[in-house]
PDB file of C-alpha atoms and ligand atoms in Angstrom:
ATOM      1  CA  UNK A   1      -8.782 -13.486  -0.999  1.00 86.00           C
ATOM      2  CA  UNK A   2      -8.743 -12.600  -4.727  1.00 96.00           C
ATOM      3  CA  UNK A   3      -6.854  -9.605  -6.025  1.00 97.00           C
ATOM      4  CA  UNK A   4     -10.034  -8.011  -7.268  1.00 98.00           C
ATOM      5  CA  UNK A   5     -11.647  -8.132  -3.839  1.00 98.00           C
ATOM      6  CA  UNK A   6      -8.491  -6.777  -2.236  1.00 98.00           C
ATOM      7  CA  UNK A   7      -8.496  -3.897  -4.704  1.00 98.00           C
ATOM      8  CA  UNK A   8     -12.178  -3.221  -4.085  1.00 98.00           C
ATOM      9  CA  UNK A   9     -11.388  -2.820  -0.393  1.00 98.00           C
ATOM     10  CA  UNK A  10      -8.593  -0.413  -1.232  1.00 98.00           C
ATOM     11  CA  UNK A  11     -11.091   1.664  -3.214  1.00 98.00           C
ATOM     12  CA  UNK A  12     -13.380   1.619  -0.191  1.00 98.00           C
ATOM     13  CA  UNK A  13     -10.550   2.559   2.167  1.00 98.00           C
ATOM     14  CA  UNK A  14      -9.604   5.482  -0.099  1.00 98.00           C
ATOM     15  CA  UNK A  15     -12.763   7.293   0.990  1.00 98.00           C
ATOM     16  CA  UNK A  16     -11.025   8.065   4.284  1.00 98.00           C
ATOM     17  CA  UNK A  17      -7.989   9.654   2.607  1.00 98.00           C
ATOM     18  CA  UNK A  18      -7.118  13.064   3.988  1.00 99.00           C
ATOM     19  CA  UNK A  19      -5.561  14.883   0.994  1.00 98.00           C
ATOM     20  CA  UNK A  20      -6.721  18.540   1.068  1.00 98.00           C
ATOM     21  CA  UNK A  21      -3.452  19.733  -0.490  1.00 98.00           C
ATOM     22  CA  UNK A  22      -2.729  17.373  -3.351  1.00 98.00           C
ATOM     23  CA  UNK A  23      -6.297  16.110  -3.898  1.00 98.00           C
ATOM     24  CA  UNK A  24      -4.562  12.844  -4.758  1.00 98.00           C
ATOM     25  CA  UNK A  25      -6.470  10.267  -2.678  1.00 98.00           C
ATOM     26  CA  UNK A  26      -4.871   6.892  -2.045  1.00 98.00           C
ATOM     27  CA  UNK A  27      -6.198   3.758  -0.280  1.00 98.00           C
ATOM     28  CA  UNK A  28      -4.282   0.602   0.477  1.00 98.00           C
ATOM     29  CA  UNK A  29      -5.177  -2.802   1.861  1.00 98.00           C
ATOM     30  CA  UNK A  30      -2.460  -4.995   3.290  1.00 98.00           C
ATOM     31  CA  UNK A  31      -3.004  -8.752   3.652  1.00 98.00           C
ATOM     32  CA  UNK A  32      -0.855 -10.553   6.224  1.00 98.00           C
ATOM     33  CA  UNK A  33       0.458 -14.039   5.516  1.00 98.00           C
ATOM     34  CA  UNK A  34      -2.068 -15.399   8.011  1.00 97.00           C
ATOM     35  CA  UNK A  35      -5.018 -13.666   6.392  1.00 98.00           C
ATOM     36  CA  UNK A  36      -5.555 -10.496   8.379  1.00 98.00           C
ATOM     37  CA  UNK A  37      -6.356  -7.216   6.622  1.00 98.00           C
ATOM     38  CA  UNK A  38      -5.144  -3.708   7.390  1.00 98.00           C
ATOM     39  CA  UNK A  39      -6.260  -0.642   5.572  1.00 98.00           C
ATOM     40  CA  UNK A  40      -4.347   2.621   5.082  1.00 99.00           C
ATOM     41  CA  UNK A  41      -4.832   5.986   3.510  1.00 99.00           C
ATOM     42  CA  UNK A  42      -2.580   8.951   2.813  1.00 98.00           C
ATOM     43  CA  UNK A  43      -2.801  11.544   5.566  1.00 99.00           C
ATOM     44  CA  UNK A  44      -1.457  14.939   4.535  1.00 98.00           C
ATOM     45  CA  UNK A  45      -0.337  17.714   6.760  1.00 98.00           C
ATOM     46  CA  UNK A  46      -0.013  21.533   6.610  1.00 98.00           C
ATOM     47  CA  UNK A  47       3.674  20.952   7.218  1.00 98.00           C
ATOM     48  CA  UNK A  48       3.980  18.966   3.996  1.00 98.00           C
ATOM     49  CA  UNK A  49       6.853  16.765   5.168  1.00 98.00           C
ATOM     50  CA  UNK A  50       4.553  15.351   7.836  1.00 98.00           C
ATOM     51  CA  UNK A  51       2.457  13.601   5.193  1.00 98.00           C
ATOM     52  CA  UNK A  52       2.299   9.821   5.297  1.00 98.00           C
ATOM     53  CA  UNK A  53       1.378   7.621   2.346  1.00 98.00           C
ATOM     54  CA  UNK A  54      -1.387   5.035   2.355  1.00 99.00           C
ATOM     55  CA  UNK A  55       1.002   2.101   2.133  1.00 99.00           C
ATOM     56  CA  UNK A  56       2.996   3.181   5.145  1.00 99.00           C
ATOM     57  CA  UNK A  57      -0.144   3.862   7.108  1.00 99.00           C
ATOM     58  CA  UNK A  58      -1.252   0.282   6.503  1.00 99.00           C
ATOM     59  CA  UNK A  59       2.152  -1.107   7.483  1.00 99.00           C
ATOM     60  CA  UNK A  60       2.377   0.963  10.638  1.00 99.00           C
ATOM     61  CA  UNK A  61      -1.069  -0.203  11.697  1.00 99.00           C
ATOM     62  CA  UNK A  62      -0.167  -3.850  11.070  1.00 99.00           C
ATOM     63  CA  UNK A  63       3.295  -3.794  12.639  1.00 98.00           C
ATOM     64  CA  UNK A  64       2.004  -1.979  15.715  1.00 98.00           C
ATOM     65  CA  UNK A  65      -0.568  -4.695  16.115  1.00 98.00           C
ATOM     66  CA  UNK A  66       2.119  -7.373  16.013  1.00 98.00           C
ATOM     67  CA  UNK A  67       2.068  -8.444  12.363  1.00 98.00           C
ATOM     68  CA  UNK A  68       5.286  -8.552  10.345  1.00 98.00           C
ATOM     69  CA  UNK A  69       4.735 -11.053   7.559  1.00 98.00           C
ATOM     70  CA  UNK A  70       2.821  -9.809   4.527  1.00 98.00           C
ATOM     71  CA  UNK A  71       1.515 -11.509   1.409  1.00 98.00           C
ATOM     72  CA  UNK A  72      -0.012  -8.766  -0.707  1.00 98.00           C
ATOM     73  CA  UNK A  73      -0.880  -5.024  -0.770  1.00 99.00           C
ATOM     74  CA  UNK A  74      -3.515  -3.557  -3.079  1.00 98.00           C
ATOM     75  CA  UNK A  75      -3.366   0.180  -3.838  1.00 98.00           C
ATOM     76  CA  UNK A  76      -6.160   2.352  -5.262  1.00 98.00           C
ATOM     77  CA  UNK A  77      -6.028   5.969  -6.204  1.00 98.00           C
ATOM     78  CA  UNK A  78      -8.427   8.581  -7.581  1.00 98.00           C
ATOM     79  CA  UNK A  79      -6.170   9.062 -10.589  1.00 97.00           C
ATOM     80  CA  UNK A  80      -5.826   5.448 -11.659  1.00 94.00           C
ATOM     81  CA  UNK A  81      -2.941   3.081 -11.049  1.00 97.00           C
ATOM     82  CA  UNK A  82      -0.565   4.081  -8.259  1.00 97.00           C
ATOM     83  CA  UNK A  83       2.653   2.220  -7.729  1.00 98.00           C
ATOM     84  CA  UNK A  84       4.281   2.950  -4.348  1.00 98.00           C
ATOM     85  CA  UNK A  85       6.733   5.831  -3.925  1.00 98.00           C
ATOM     86  CA  UNK A  86      10.423   5.205  -3.262  1.00 98.00           C
ATOM     87  CA  UNK A  87      10.089   5.767   0.481  1.00 98.00           C
ATOM     88  CA  UNK A  88       7.244   3.306   0.737  1.00 98.00           C
ATOM     89  CA  UNK A  89       9.157   0.719  -1.296  1.00 98.00           C
ATOM     90  CA  UNK A  90      12.062   0.930   1.125  1.00 98.00           C
ATOM     91  CA  UNK A  91       9.706   0.911   4.113  1.00 98.00           C
ATOM     92  CA  UNK A  92       7.941  -2.228   2.917  1.00 98.00           C
ATOM     93  CA  UNK A  93      11.251  -3.880   1.930  1.00 98.00           C
ATOM     94  CA  UNK A  94      12.146  -4.029   5.612  1.00 98.00           C
ATOM     95  CA  UNK A  95       9.460  -6.703   6.086  1.00 98.00           C
ATOM     96  CA  UNK A  96      10.180  -8.764   2.979  1.00 98.00           C
ATOM     97  CA  UNK A  97      10.628  -8.388  -0.744  1.00 98.00           C
ATOM     98  CA  UNK A  98       8.373 -11.267  -1.670  1.00 98.00           C
ATOM     99  CA  UNK A  99       5.387  -9.013  -1.113  1.00 98.00           C
ATOM    100  CA  UNK A 100       3.079  -8.791  -4.126  1.00 98.00           C
ATOM    101  CA  UNK A 101       1.964  -5.271  -5.041  1.00 98.00           C
ATOM    102  CA  UNK A 102      -1.297  -4.830  -6.879  1.00 98.00           C
ATOM    103  CA  UNK A 103      -2.633  -1.691  -8.472  1.00 98.00           C
ATOM    104  CA  UNK A 104      -4.516  -0.690 -11.638  1.00 97.00           C
ATOM    105  CA  UNK A 105      -6.908   1.770 -13.275  1.00 96.00           C
ATOM    106  CA  UNK A 106      -9.878  -0.348 -12.184  1.00 95.00           C
ATOM    107  CA  UNK A 107     -10.621  -3.845 -10.897  1.00 95.00           C
ATOM    108  CA  UNK A 108     -10.695  -5.249 -14.449  1.00 96.00           C
ATOM    109  CA  UNK A 109      -7.193  -3.942 -15.252  1.00 97.00           C
ATOM    110  CA  UNK A 110      -5.083  -4.927 -12.301  1.00 98.00           C
ATOM    111  CA  UNK A 111      -1.301  -5.292 -12.498  1.00 98.00           C
ATOM    112  CA  UNK A 112       0.850  -7.150 -10.032  1.00 98.00           C
ATOM    113  CA  UNK A 113       4.587  -6.932  -9.356  1.00 98.00           C
ATOM    114  CA  UNK A 114       6.707  -8.189  -6.465  1.00 98.00           C
ATOM    115  CA  UNK A 115       8.469  -5.723  -4.249  1.00 98.00           C
ATOM    116  CA  UNK A 116      11.709  -7.346  -5.367  1.00 98.00           C
ATOM    117  CA  UNK A 117      10.898  -6.254  -8.915  1.00 98.00           C
ATOM    118  CA  UNK A 118       9.940  -2.738  -7.779  1.00 98.00           C
ATOM    119  CA  UNK A 119      13.021  -2.315  -5.592  1.00 98.00           C
ATOM    120  CA  UNK A 120      15.895  -4.495  -6.758  1.00 97.00           C
ATOM    121  CA  UNK A 121      18.926  -4.427  -4.445  1.00 95.00           C
ATOM    122  CA  UNK A 122      16.938  -2.705  -1.704  1.00 95.00           C
ATOM    123  CA  UNK A 123      18.693  -1.637   1.455  1.00 96.00           C
ATOM    124  CA  UNK A 124      18.687  -3.832   4.556  1.00 95.00           C
ATOM    125  CA  UNK A 125      20.938  -3.764   7.605  1.00 96.00           C
TER     126      UNK A 125
HETATM  127  N1  LIG B   1       0.998   8.992  -1.885  1.00 71.36           N
HETATM  128  C1  LIG B   1       0.655   7.769  -1.365  1.00 71.36           C
HETATM  129  O1  LIG B   1      -0.252   7.704  -0.503  1.00 71.36           O
HETATM  130  N2  LIG B   1       1.260   6.680  -1.793  1.00 71.36           N
HETATM  131  C2  LIG B   1       2.245   6.638  -2.722  1.00 71.36           C
HETATM  132  O2  LIG B   1       2.877   5.653  -3.004  1.00 71.36           O
HETATM  133  C3  LIG B   1       2.500   7.914  -3.506  1.00 71.36           C
HETATM  134  C4  LIG B   1       2.058   9.158  -2.880  1.00 71.36           C
HETATM  135  C5  LIG B   1       0.318  10.183  -1.433  1.00 71.36           C
HETATM  136  C6  LIG B   1       1.157  11.130  -0.593  1.00 71.36           C
HETATM  137  C7  LIG B   1       0.433  12.426  -0.862  1.00 71.36           C
HETATM  138  O3  LIG B   1      -0.620  12.590   0.079  1.00 71.36           O
HETATM  139  C8  LIG B   1      -0.139  12.319  -2.234  1.00 71.36           C
HETATM  140  O4  LIG B   1      -0.139  10.949  -2.519  1.00 71.36           O
HETATM  141  C9  LIG B   1       0.600  13.062  -3.308  1.00 71.36           C
HETATM  142  O5  LIG B   1       1.962  12.725  -3.282  1.00 71.36           O
END
């Protein structure tokens, strides 16, 4: 699947974001190495620390369904390009730093970086 299409699906997924506190809505689409797609959104909580980001939602859905090898993740946000936060970078690193991360202001202006570039010398036991 092309990056544009993946990003479009992240925009679509973003509609389910639950972000009543920050109003910062995020959608993610994670593509496994064998071609399966998992969506994720940020889900905020009155106890703010309970909030989960869109990227981790997508990963948790995928891993809990038995998928651990990922090719790409596209991230869309209501405020333009959204690179993953530090916690998400570390969370994703667990499953491989060759992941390609795609985001942008719109589908005509997408940027792509590997997780290795976004988190050099990441932590792994
Ligand atoms: N958020 C994400 O979903 N992904 C990120 O990588 C950065 C932050 C969410 C968490 C929270 O709901 C809102 O954006 C503001 O931080």
